[in-house]
mmCIF file of C-alpha atoms in Angstrom:
data_model
loop_
_atom_site.group_PDB
_atom_site.id
_atom_site.type_symbol
_atom_site.label_atom_id
_atom_site.label_comp_id
_atom_site.label_asym_id
_atom_site.label_seq_id
_atom_site.Cartn_x
_atom_site.Cartn_y
_atom_site.Cartn_z
ATOM 1 C CA MET A 565 -3.370 -10.223 36.848
ATOM 2 C CA LEU A 566 -2.759 -6.135 37.000
ATOM 3 C CA ILE A 567 -0.926 -4.957 34.083
ATOM 4 C CA TYR A 568 0.943 -1.234 34.820
ATOM 5 C CA ILE A 569 1.173 0.696 31.521
ATOM 6 C CA ALA A 570 4.608 2.408 31.294
ATOM 7 C CA GLY A 571 5.593 5.194 28.343
ATOM 8 C CA PRO A 572 6.370 8.765 28.186
ATOM 9 C CA LEU A 573 4.236 10.993 28.549
ATOM 10 C CA THR A 574 5.741 14.601 29.411
ATOM 11 C CA ALA A 575 6.733 16.600 26.653
ATOM 12 C CA ASP A 576 7.627 20.200 26.151
ATOM 13 C CA ASP A 577 5.301 19.991 23.217
ATOM 14 C CA PRO A 578 1.909 19.845 23.963
ATOM 15 C CA THR A 579 0.933 17.904 21.029
ATOM 16 C CA VAL A 580 3.841 15.455 21.641
ATOM 17 C CA ARG A 581 2.342 14.945 24.830
ATOM 18 C CA ASP A 582 -1.271 14.445 23.741
ATOM 19 C CA THR A 583 -0.265 11.912 21.208
ATOM 20 C CA HIS A 584 1.711 9.958 24.033
ATOM 21 C CA THR A 585 -1.350 10.153 26.076
ATOM 22 C CA ALA A 586 -3.823 8.860 23.452
ATOM 23 C CA HIS A 587 -1.522 5.881 22.633
ATOM 24 C CA ALA A 588 -1.486 4.989 26.459
ATOM 25 C CA ILE A 589 -5.404 5.150 26.586
ATOM 26 C CA GLN A 590 -5.555 3.400 23.211
ATOM 27 C CA VAL A 591 -3.884 0.240 24.910
ATOM 28 C CA PHE A 592 -5.727 0.689 28.308
ATOM 29 C CA PHE A 593 -9.013 0.317 26.169
ATOM 30 C CA THR A 594 -7.311 -2.644 24.372
ATOM 31 C CA LEU A 595 -6.279 -4.503 27.605
ATOM 32 C CA LEU A 596 -9.562 -3.445 29.174
ATOM 33 C CA ALA A 597 -11.936 -5.102 26.014
ATOM 34 C CA SER A 598 -9.750 -8.054 26.470
ATOM 35 C CA GLY A 599 -10.210 -8.903 29.909
ATOM 36 C CA VAL A 600 -7.037 -7.963 31.078
ATOM 37 C CA HIS A 601 -6.829 -5.388 34.152
ATOM 38 C CA ALA A 602 -4.621 -2.178 33.584
ATOM 39 C CA PHE A 603 -3.804 1.053 35.082
ATOM 40 C CA CYS A 604 -2.711 3.860 32.775
ATOM 41 C CA PRO A 605 -1.268 6.846 34.837
ATOM 42 C CA HIS A 606 -1.438 8.800 31.277
ATOM 43 C CA LEU A 607 -5.781 8.422 31.881
ATOM 44 C CA VAL A 608 -5.033 11.064 34.600
ATOM 45 C CA ALA A 609 -2.960 13.137 32.862
ATOM 46 C CA SER A 610 -5.215 13.753 30.315
ATOM 47 C CA HIS A 611 -6.766 16.057 33.349
ATOM 48 C CA ALA A 612 -5.439 19.952 32.751
ATOM 49 C CA LYS A 613 -5.535 19.778 36.628
ATOM 50 C CA ALA A 614 -3.327 16.999 36.454
ATOM 51 C CA TRP A 615 -0.281 19.113 35.446
ATOM 52 C CA THR A 616 -0.601 22.098 38.347
ATOM 53 C CA ILE A 617 1.123 18.674 40.687
ATOM 54 C CA GLY A 618 4.847 18.922 40.979
ATOM 55 C CA TYR A 619 6.779 15.730 39.265
ATOM 56 C CA GLU A 620 8.357 13.791 42.317
ATOM 57 C CA GLN A 621 4.993 14.060 43.372
ATOM 58 C CA TRP A 622 3.401 12.283 40.765
ATOM 59 C CA MET A 623 6.213 9.832 40.469
ATOM 60 C CA THR A 624 5.641 8.926 44.286
ATOM 61 C CA TYR A 625 1.493 8.043 42.776
ATOM 62 C CA ASP A 626 3.099 6.170 40.006
ATOM 63 C CA LEU A 627 5.688 4.034 41.648
ATOM 64 C CA ALA A 628 3.177 3.326 44.868
ATOM 65 C CA MET A 629 0.561 2.310 42.057
ATOM 66 C CA LEU A 630 3.060 0.250 40.081
ATOM 67 C CA ASP A 631 3.960 -1.522 43.369
ATOM 68 C CA LEU A 632 -0.126 -2.990 43.482
ATOM 69 C CA CYS A 633 0.370 -4.112 40.099
ATOM 70 C CA SER A 634 2.042 -7.702 38.754
ATOM 71 C CA HIS A 635 3.070 -6.607 35.578
ATOM 72 C CA VAL A 636 4.358 -3.683 33.872
ATOM 73 C CA LEU A 637 3.827 -2.985 30.026
ATOM 74 C CA MET A 638 6.216 -0.458 28.713
ATOM 75 C CA LEU A 639 5.169 1.231 25.071
ATOM 76 C CA PRO A 640 7.592 2.118 22.694
ATOM 77 C CA GLY A 641 9.332 4.841 23.573
ATOM 78 C CA TRP A 642 9.842 4.355 27.076
ATOM 79 C CA GLU A 643 13.663 4.033 27.070
ATOM 80 C CA ASP A 644 13.222 8.128 25.739
ATOM 81 C CA SER A 645 11.209 8.699 28.954
ATOM 82 C CA SER A 646 13.080 9.505 32.240
ATOM 83 C CA GLY A 647 9.951 8.670 34.618
ATOM 84 C CA ALA A 648 9.275 5.414 32.198
ATOM 85 C CA CYS A 649 12.609 4.851 32.676
ATOM 86 C CA ARG A 650 12.205 4.883 36.891
ATOM 87 C CA GLU A 651 9.423 2.979 36.898
ATOM 88 C CA HIS A 652 11.365 0.048 34.257
ATOM 89 C CA ALA A 653 14.171 0.148 37.090
ATOM 90 C CA HIS A 654 11.666 0.084 40.362
ATOM 91 C CA ALA A 655 9.978 -2.924 38.336
ATOM 92 C CA LYS A 656 12.895 -4.815 37.934
ATOM 93 C CA LEU A 657 14.104 -3.779 41.807
ATOM 94 C CA THR A 658 11.070 -5.069 42.949
ATOM 95 C CA GLU A 659 10.651 -7.935 40.607
ATOM 96 C CA LYS A 660 7.383 -7.500 38.462
ATOM 97 C CA THR A 661 6.611 -9.383 35.262
ATOM 98 C CA ILE A 662 7.912 -6.982 32.078
ATOM 99 C CA VAL A 663 6.463 -6.872 28.659
ATOM 100 C CA TYR A 664 7.116 -5.135 25.979
ATOM 101 C CA ASP A 665 4.858 -5.851 23.434
ATOM 102 C CA ILE A 666 0.874 -5.534 24.509
ATOM 103 C CA ALA A 667 0.004 -9.290 22.645
ATOM 104 C CA ASP A 668 2.491 -10.895 25.381
ATOM 105 C CA LEU A 669 -0.761 -10.149 27.449
ATOM 106 C CA LEU A 670 -3.174 -10.517 24.989
#
């Protein structure tokens, strides 16, 4: 099992972006500490250089990583994120198992 963590990331307000990133990284380490392997795109976004790469390039990369995963964990607020909505749609299209609560994976 390999989990793709999907949730809001980008925001005009850097404080909101940092909050999204911190939450996703916390979820990533909770999964990892429980023996559940995961991919967290927010980890890459925590590096300043990440914001020099175009949005569509990131989405292409993210969807390629999602293809490698067996499950997708949708974080709270994903419905308000265009990127997370695209990830959700892609997960459904590729018949990934989609979960909405980390408790379902632990």
